[in-house]
């Protein structure tokens, strides 16, 4: 008996023949250890840099190499295979330009929000209610408020530069995880649809 659990996603080099151990976790007794080395997929990235390998194809390959072997599947029914591409390091001017754009955009968004809700007048009114004095710039409220915005962003995103504050994922990490899950599901469904139209 062999237990097979397909991985969610694997990367492959162009021309690489993927073996069962490359695309799945395999539990098998020693006499059948060679099952791990069965070639199950040779990526042909004609339509792009992604391909999907279905569990049925994996079981078919195992059964043809070892006809009497009982194959049990655990976990996902497909594995996404991604072509490994050369990563290009971004140029310094490009990173600086994107950083400047994001910095100015977020600063303008915060300032426009504060203008929309009349934050200056609110601070002046709170200062008047607390002290009985009318002040045009109540810095005793505005400075802690401004620092609080920055500290609140650090706590919300759970990062201070590269250092994490705790082990909890940040809301941004959760959204990226959900986005990746939806993207993987779309790729699987899209590849199935392509296979149906081709056959």
PDB file of C-alpha atoms in Angstrom:
ATOM      1  CA  UNK A   1       0.000   0.000   0.000  1.00  0.00           C
ATOM      2  CA  UNK A   2       1.212   3.531  -0.777  1.00  0.00           C
ATOM      3  CA  UNK A   3      -0.104   6.788   0.679  1.00  0.00           C
ATOM      4  CA  UNK A   4       0.205   9.841  -1.549  1.00  0.00           C
ATOM      5  CA  UNK A   5      -0.385  13.437  -0.557  1.00  0.00           C
ATOM      6  CA  UNK A   6       0.035  15.934  -3.381  1.00  0.00           C
ATOM      7  CA  UNK A   7       1.700  19.225  -2.563  1.00  0.00           C
ATOM      8  CA  UNK A   8      -0.233  22.416  -3.283  1.00  0.00           C
ATOM      9  CA  UNK A   9       2.411  23.969  -5.513  1.00  0.00           C
ATOM     10  CA  UNK A  10       5.852  23.014  -6.809  1.00  0.00           C
ATOM     11  CA  UNK A  11       8.376  24.758  -9.021  1.00  0.00           C
ATOM     12  CA  UNK A  12      10.097  23.088 -11.953  1.00  0.00           C
ATOM     13  CA  UNK A  13      13.025  23.984 -14.156  1.00  0.00           C
ATOM     14  CA  UNK A  14      12.517  23.943 -17.931  1.00  0.00           C
ATOM     15  CA  UNK A  15      12.966  20.372 -19.210  1.00  0.00           C
ATOM     16  CA  UNK A  16      12.944  18.822 -15.737  1.00  0.00           C
ATOM     17  CA  UNK A  17      11.099  15.517 -15.384  1.00  0.00           C
ATOM     18  CA  UNK A  18       9.177  15.574 -12.115  1.00  0.00           C
ATOM     19  CA  UNK A  19       9.152  12.374 -10.103  1.00  0.00           C
ATOM     20  CA  UNK A  20       6.499  11.356  -7.583  1.00  0.00           C
ATOM     21  CA  UNK A  21       8.645  12.496  -4.646  1.00  0.00           C
ATOM     22  CA  UNK A  22       8.928  15.968  -6.270  1.00  0.00           C
ATOM     23  CA  UNK A  23       5.176  16.549  -6.419  1.00  0.00           C
ATOM     24  CA  UNK A  24       3.933  14.578  -3.389  1.00  0.00           C
ATOM     25  CA  UNK A  25       4.689  13.286   0.065  1.00  0.00           C
ATOM     26  CA  UNK A  26       4.854   9.503  -0.177  1.00  0.00           C
ATOM     27  CA  UNK A  27       4.596   6.846   2.523  1.00  0.00           C
ATOM     28  CA  UNK A  28       5.429   3.365   1.265  1.00  0.00           C
ATOM     29  CA  UNK A  29       7.066   0.195   2.592  1.00  0.00           C
ATOM     30  CA  UNK A  30      10.740  -0.467   1.717  1.00  0.00           C
ATOM     31  CA  UNK A  31      10.131  -3.142  -0.949  1.00  0.00           C
ATOM     32  CA  UNK A  32       8.227  -0.513  -2.989  1.00  0.00           C
ATOM     33  CA  UNK A  33      10.516   2.468  -2.258  1.00  0.00           C
ATOM     34  CA  UNK A  34      11.194   2.783  -6.001  1.00  0.00           C
ATOM     35  CA  UNK A  35       7.671   4.175  -6.374  1.00  0.00           C
ATOM     36  CA  UNK A  36       9.056   7.545  -5.227  1.00  0.00           C
ATOM     37  CA  UNK A  37      11.198   7.730  -8.377  1.00  0.00           C
ATOM     38  CA  UNK A  38       8.384   7.147 -10.887  1.00  0.00           C
ATOM     39  CA  UNK A  39       8.347   9.996 -13.451  1.00  0.00           C
ATOM     40  CA  UNK A  40       4.893  11.531 -13.242  1.00  0.00           C
ATOM     41  CA  UNK A  41       5.125  14.747 -15.227  1.00  0.00           C
ATOM     42  CA  UNK A  42       7.310  16.531 -17.747  1.00  0.00           C
ATOM     43  CA  UNK A  43       6.181  20.140 -17.795  1.00  0.00           C
ATOM     44  CA  UNK A  44       5.443  21.553 -21.215  1.00  0.00           C
ATOM     45  CA  UNK A  45       4.984  25.254 -20.685  1.00  0.00           C
ATOM     46  CA  UNK A  46       3.675  26.142 -24.145  1.00  0.00           C
ATOM     47  CA  UNK A  47       0.636  27.983 -22.778  1.00  0.00           C
ATOM     48  CA  UNK A  48       2.428  29.884 -20.018  1.00  0.00           C
ATOM     49  CA  UNK A  49       4.431  29.268 -16.888  1.00  0.00           C
ATOM     50  CA  UNK A  50       1.785  27.228 -15.018  1.00  0.00           C
ATOM     51  CA  UNK A  51       0.489  23.682 -15.347  1.00  0.00           C
ATOM     52  CA  UNK A  52      -1.774  21.473 -13.231  1.00  0.00           C
ATOM     53  CA  UNK A  53      -1.145  17.808 -12.479  1.00  0.00           C
ATOM     54  CA  UNK A  54      -4.220  15.824 -11.462  1.00  0.00           C
ATOM     55  CA  UNK A  55      -4.197  13.015  -8.896  1.00  0.00           C
ATOM     56  CA  UNK A  56      -5.839  10.648 -11.400  1.00  0.00           C
ATOM     57  CA  UNK A  57      -2.809  10.978 -13.697  1.00  0.00           C
ATOM     58  CA  UNK A  58      -0.458  10.288 -10.768  1.00  0.00           C
ATOM     59  CA  UNK A  59      -2.429   7.173  -9.740  1.00  0.00           C
ATOM     60  CA  UNK A  60      -2.438   5.992 -13.368  1.00  0.00           C
ATOM     61  CA  UNK A  61       1.376   6.275 -13.527  1.00  0.00           C
ATOM     62  CA  UNK A  62       1.814   4.417 -10.216  1.00  0.00           C
ATOM     63  CA  UNK A  63      -0.595   1.639 -11.231  1.00  0.00           C
ATOM     64  CA  UNK A  64       1.130   1.159 -14.588  1.00  0.00           C
ATOM     65  CA  UNK A  65       4.564   0.844 -12.927  1.00  0.00           C
ATOM     66  CA  UNK A  66       3.324  -1.243  -9.948  1.00  0.00           C
ATOM     67  CA  UNK A  67       0.033  -2.929 -10.958  1.00  0.00           C
ATOM     68  CA  UNK A  68      -0.642  -4.686  -7.643  1.00  0.00           C
ATOM     69  CA  UNK A  69       0.019  -1.651  -5.438  1.00  0.00           C
ATOM     70  CA  UNK A  70      -2.929  -0.174  -3.520  1.00  0.00           C
ATOM     71  CA  UNK A  71      -2.776   3.640  -3.815  1.00  0.00           C
ATOM     72  CA  UNK A  72      -4.438   5.770  -1.145  1.00  0.00           C
ATOM     73  CA  UNK A  73      -4.754   9.507  -1.585  1.00  0.00           C
ATOM     74  CA  UNK A  74      -4.729  12.077   1.195  1.00  0.00           C
ATOM     75  CA  UNK A  75      -5.148  15.814   0.693  1.00  0.00           C
ATOM     76  CA  UNK A  76      -5.527  17.891  -2.462  1.00  0.00           C
ATOM     77  CA  UNK A  77      -6.491  16.372  -5.810  1.00  0.00           C
ATOM     78  CA  UNK A  78      -4.280  18.631  -7.925  1.00  0.00           C
ATOM     79  CA  UNK A  79      -0.817  20.146  -7.735  1.00  0.00           C
ATOM     80  CA  UNK A  80       0.092  23.410  -9.452  1.00  0.00           C
ATOM     81  CA  UNK A  81       3.442  23.300 -11.220  1.00  0.00           C
ATOM     82  CA  UNK A  82       5.128  26.635 -11.795  1.00  0.00           C
ATOM     83  CA  UNK A  83       8.037  27.203 -14.159  1.00  0.00           C
ATOM     84  CA  UNK A  84      11.032  28.563 -12.282  1.00  0.00           C
ATOM     85  CA  UNK A  85      12.027  31.859 -13.833  1.00  0.00           C
ATOM     86  CA  UNK A  86      15.061  34.023 -13.296  1.00  0.00           C
ATOM     87  CA  UNK A  87      14.302  36.679 -10.707  1.00  0.00           C
ATOM     88  CA  UNK A  88      15.255  40.162 -11.765  1.00  0.00           C
ATOM     89  CA  UNK A  89      16.488  42.444  -9.005  1.00  0.00           C
ATOM     90  CA  UNK A  90      14.713  45.778  -9.264  1.00  0.00           C
ATOM     91  CA  UNK A  91      16.750  48.874 -10.002  1.00  0.00           C
ATOM     92  CA  UNK A  92      17.281  51.337  -7.183  1.00  0.00           C
ATOM     93  CA  UNK A  93      15.579  54.200  -9.010  1.00  0.00           C
ATOM     94  CA  UNK A  94      12.503  51.997  -9.614  1.00  0.00           C
ATOM     95  CA  UNK A  95      12.237  51.043  -5.924  1.00  0.00           C
ATOM     96  CA  UNK A  96      12.769  54.675  -4.866  1.00  0.00           C
ATOM     97  CA  UNK A  97      10.096  55.853  -7.310  1.00  0.00           C
ATOM     98  CA  UNK A  98       7.526  53.306  -6.094  1.00  0.00           C
ATOM     99  CA  UNK A  99       8.364  54.082  -2.449  1.00  0.00           C
ATOM    100  CA  UNK A 100       7.970  57.836  -3.068  1.00  0.00           C
ATOM    101  CA  UNK A 101       4.673  57.317  -4.887  1.00  0.00           C
ATOM    102  CA  UNK A 102       3.269  55.173  -2.049  1.00  0.00           C
ATOM    103  CA  UNK A 103       4.552  57.551   0.637  1.00  0.00           C
ATOM    104  CA  UNK A 104       3.073  60.655  -0.984  1.00  0.00           C
ATOM    105  CA  UNK A 105      -0.182  58.842  -1.836  1.00  0.00           C
ATOM    106  CA  UNK A 106      -0.723  57.545   1.699  1.00  0.00           C
ATOM    107  CA  UNK A 107       0.187  60.937   3.209  1.00  0.00           C
ATOM    108  CA  UNK A 108      -2.321  62.667   0.924  1.00  0.00           C
ATOM    109  CA  UNK A 109      -4.994  60.088   1.781  1.00  0.00           C
ATOM    110  CA  UNK A 110      -4.520  60.689   5.521  1.00  0.00           C
ATOM    111  CA  UNK A 111      -4.513  64.488   5.078  1.00  0.00           C
ATOM    112  CA  UNK A 112      -7.618  64.406   2.887  1.00  0.00           C
ATOM    113  CA  UNK A 113      -9.407  62.207   5.417  1.00  0.00           C
ATOM    114  CA  UNK A 114      -8.547  64.634   8.211  1.00  0.00           C
ATOM    115  CA  UNK A 115      -9.749  67.560   6.113  1.00  0.00           C
ATOM    116  CA  UNK A 116     -13.020  65.768   5.305  1.00  0.00           C
ATOM    117  CA  UNK A 117     -13.803  65.092   8.973  1.00  0.00           C
ATOM    118  CA  UNK A 118     -12.538  68.560  10.083  1.00  0.00           C
ATOM    119  CA  UNK A 119      -9.981  67.053  12.460  1.00  0.00           C
ATOM    120  CA  UNK A 120      -8.342  70.404  13.198  1.00  0.00           C
ATOM    121  CA  UNK A 121     -11.642  71.905  14.343  1.00  0.00           C
ATOM    122  CA  UNK A 122     -12.363  68.767  16.372  1.00  0.00           C
ATOM    123  CA  UNK A 123      -9.001  69.083  18.166  1.00  0.00           C
ATOM    124  CA  UNK A 124      -9.636  72.782  18.797  1.00  0.00           C
ATOM    125  CA  UNK A 125     -13.096  71.998  20.188  1.00  0.00           C
ATOM    126  CA  UNK A 126     -11.798  69.189  22.448  1.00  0.00           C
ATOM    127  CA  UNK A 127      -9.032  71.477  23.738  1.00  0.00           C
ATOM    128  CA  UNK A 128     -11.606  74.208  24.454  1.00  0.00           C
ATOM    129  CA  UNK A 129     -13.890  71.754  26.273  1.00  0.00           C
ATOM    130  CA  UNK A 130     -10.997  70.476  28.417  1.00  0.00           C
ATOM    131  CA  UNK A 131      -9.260  73.794  29.231  1.00  0.00           C
ATOM    132  CA  UNK A 132     -11.771  76.547  28.484  1.00  0.00           C
ATOM    133  CA  UNK A 133      -9.201  78.305  26.260  1.00  0.00           C
ATOM    134  CA  UNK A 134      -9.465  78.795  22.531  1.00  0.00           C
ATOM    135  CA  UNK A 135      -6.224  77.836  20.773  1.00  0.00           C
ATOM    136  CA  UNK A 136      -5.677  77.782  17.010  1.00  0.00           C
ATOM    137  CA  UNK A 137      -3.165  74.895  17.109  1.00  0.00           C
ATOM    138  CA  UNK A 138      -3.649  72.586  20.118  1.00  0.00           C
ATOM    139  CA  UNK A 139      -0.296  70.804  19.771  1.00  0.00           C
ATOM    140  CA  UNK A 140      -0.823  68.966  23.041  1.00  0.00           C
ATOM    141  CA  UNK A 141      -3.528  66.957  21.210  1.00  0.00           C
ATOM    142  CA  UNK A 142      -2.167  67.021  17.660  1.00  0.00           C
ATOM    143  CA  UNK A 143       1.330  65.639  18.388  1.00  0.00           C
ATOM    144  CA  UNK A 144       0.187  62.543  20.364  1.00  0.00           C
ATOM    145  CA  UNK A 145      -2.552  61.973  17.781  1.00  0.00           C
ATOM    146  CA  UNK A 146      -0.005  62.046  14.929  1.00  0.00           C
ATOM    147  CA  UNK A 147       2.343  59.681  16.785  1.00  0.00           C
ATOM    148  CA  UNK A 148      -0.622  57.422  17.550  1.00  0.00           C
ATOM    149  CA  UNK A 149      -1.403  57.066  13.843  1.00  0.00           C
ATOM    150  CA  UNK A 150       2.124  55.760  13.175  1.00  0.00           C
ATOM    151  CA  UNK A 151       2.144  53.443  16.194  1.00  0.00           C
ATOM    152  CA  UNK A 152      -1.333  52.198  15.288  1.00  0.00           C
ATOM    153  CA  UNK A 153      -0.119  51.303  11.777  1.00  0.00           C
ATOM    154  CA  UNK A 154       2.834  49.383  13.229  1.00  0.00           C
ATOM    155  CA  UNK A 155       0.565  47.435  15.595  1.00  0.00           C
ATOM    156  CA  UNK A 156      -2.062  46.826  12.905  1.00  0.00           C
ATOM    157  CA  UNK A 157       0.425  45.460  10.351  1.00  0.00           C
ATOM    158  CA  UNK A 158       2.428  43.622  13.058  1.00  0.00           C
ATOM    159  CA  UNK A 159       5.799  44.706  11.622  1.00  0.00           C
ATOM    160  CA  UNK A 160       8.484  47.208  12.508  1.00  0.00           C
ATOM    161  CA  UNK A 161      10.709  47.126   9.434  1.00  0.00           C
ATOM    162  CA  UNK A 162      11.616  43.397   9.143  1.00  0.00           C
ATOM    163  CA  UNK A 163      10.860  42.542  12.778  1.00  0.00           C
ATOM    164  CA  UNK A 164       7.526  40.968  13.718  1.00  0.00           C
ATOM    165  CA  UNK A 165       5.876  42.070  16.946  1.00  0.00           C
ATOM    166  CA  UNK A 166       4.276  38.655  17.579  1.00  0.00           C
ATOM    167  CA  UNK A 167       3.509  35.377  15.797  1.00  0.00           C
ATOM    168  CA  UNK A 168       0.033  36.436  14.672  1.00  0.00           C
ATOM    169  CA  UNK A 169      -0.339  37.066  10.943  1.00  0.00           C
ATOM    170  CA  UNK A 170      -1.095  40.643   9.999  1.00  0.00           C
ATOM    171  CA  UNK A 171      -4.324  41.518   8.134  1.00  0.00           C
ATOM    172  CA  UNK A 172      -2.231  42.136   5.032  1.00  0.00           C
ATOM    173  CA  UNK A 173      -0.645  38.661   5.283  1.00  0.00           C
ATOM    174  CA  UNK A 174      -4.094  37.099   5.687  1.00  0.00           C
ATOM    175  CA  UNK A 175      -5.394  38.930   2.636  1.00  0.00           C
ATOM    176  CA  UNK A 176      -2.346  37.837   0.619  1.00  0.00           C
ATOM    177  CA  UNK A 177      -2.895  34.243   1.757  1.00  0.00           C
ATOM    178  CA  UNK A 178      -6.580  34.346   0.749  1.00  0.00           C
ATOM    179  CA  UNK A 179      -5.654  35.947  -2.566  1.00  0.00           C
ATOM    180  CA  UNK A 180      -3.092  33.185  -3.251  1.00  0.00           C
ATOM    181  CA  UNK A 181      -5.633  30.478  -2.340  1.00  0.00           C
ATOM    182  CA  UNK A 182      -8.228  31.999  -4.707  1.00  0.00           C
ATOM    183  CA  UNK A 183      -5.612  32.380  -7.436  1.00  0.00           C
ATOM    184  CA  UNK A 184      -4.535  28.732  -7.095  1.00  0.00           C
ATOM    185  CA  UNK A 185      -8.167  27.580  -7.214  1.00  0.00           C
ATOM    186  CA  UNK A 186      -8.758  29.682 -10.318  1.00  0.00           C
ATOM    187  CA  UNK A 187      -5.672  28.213 -12.017  1.00  0.00           C
ATOM    188  CA  UNK A 188      -6.871  24.659 -11.266  1.00  0.00           C
ATOM    189  CA  UNK A 189     -10.370  25.355 -12.583  1.00  0.00           C
ATOM    190  CA  UNK A 190      -9.017  27.206 -15.636  1.00  0.00           C
ATOM    191  CA  UNK A 191      -6.661  24.340 -16.526  1.00  0.00           C
ATOM    192  CA  UNK A 192      -9.506  21.797 -16.133  1.00  0.00           C
ATOM    193  CA  UNK A 193     -11.644  23.904 -18.485  1.00  0.00           C
ATOM    194  CA  UNK A 194      -8.823  24.020 -21.040  1.00  0.00           C
ATOM    195  CA  UNK A 195      -8.433  20.228 -20.877  1.00  0.00           C
ATOM    196  CA  UNK A 196     -12.179  19.738 -21.420  1.00  0.00           C
ATOM    197  CA  UNK A 197     -12.205  21.978 -24.493  1.00  0.00           C
ATOM    198  CA  UNK A 198      -9.104  20.299 -25.964  1.00  0.00           C
ATOM    199  CA  UNK A 199     -10.522  16.755 -25.573  1.00  0.00           C
TER     200      UNK A 199
END
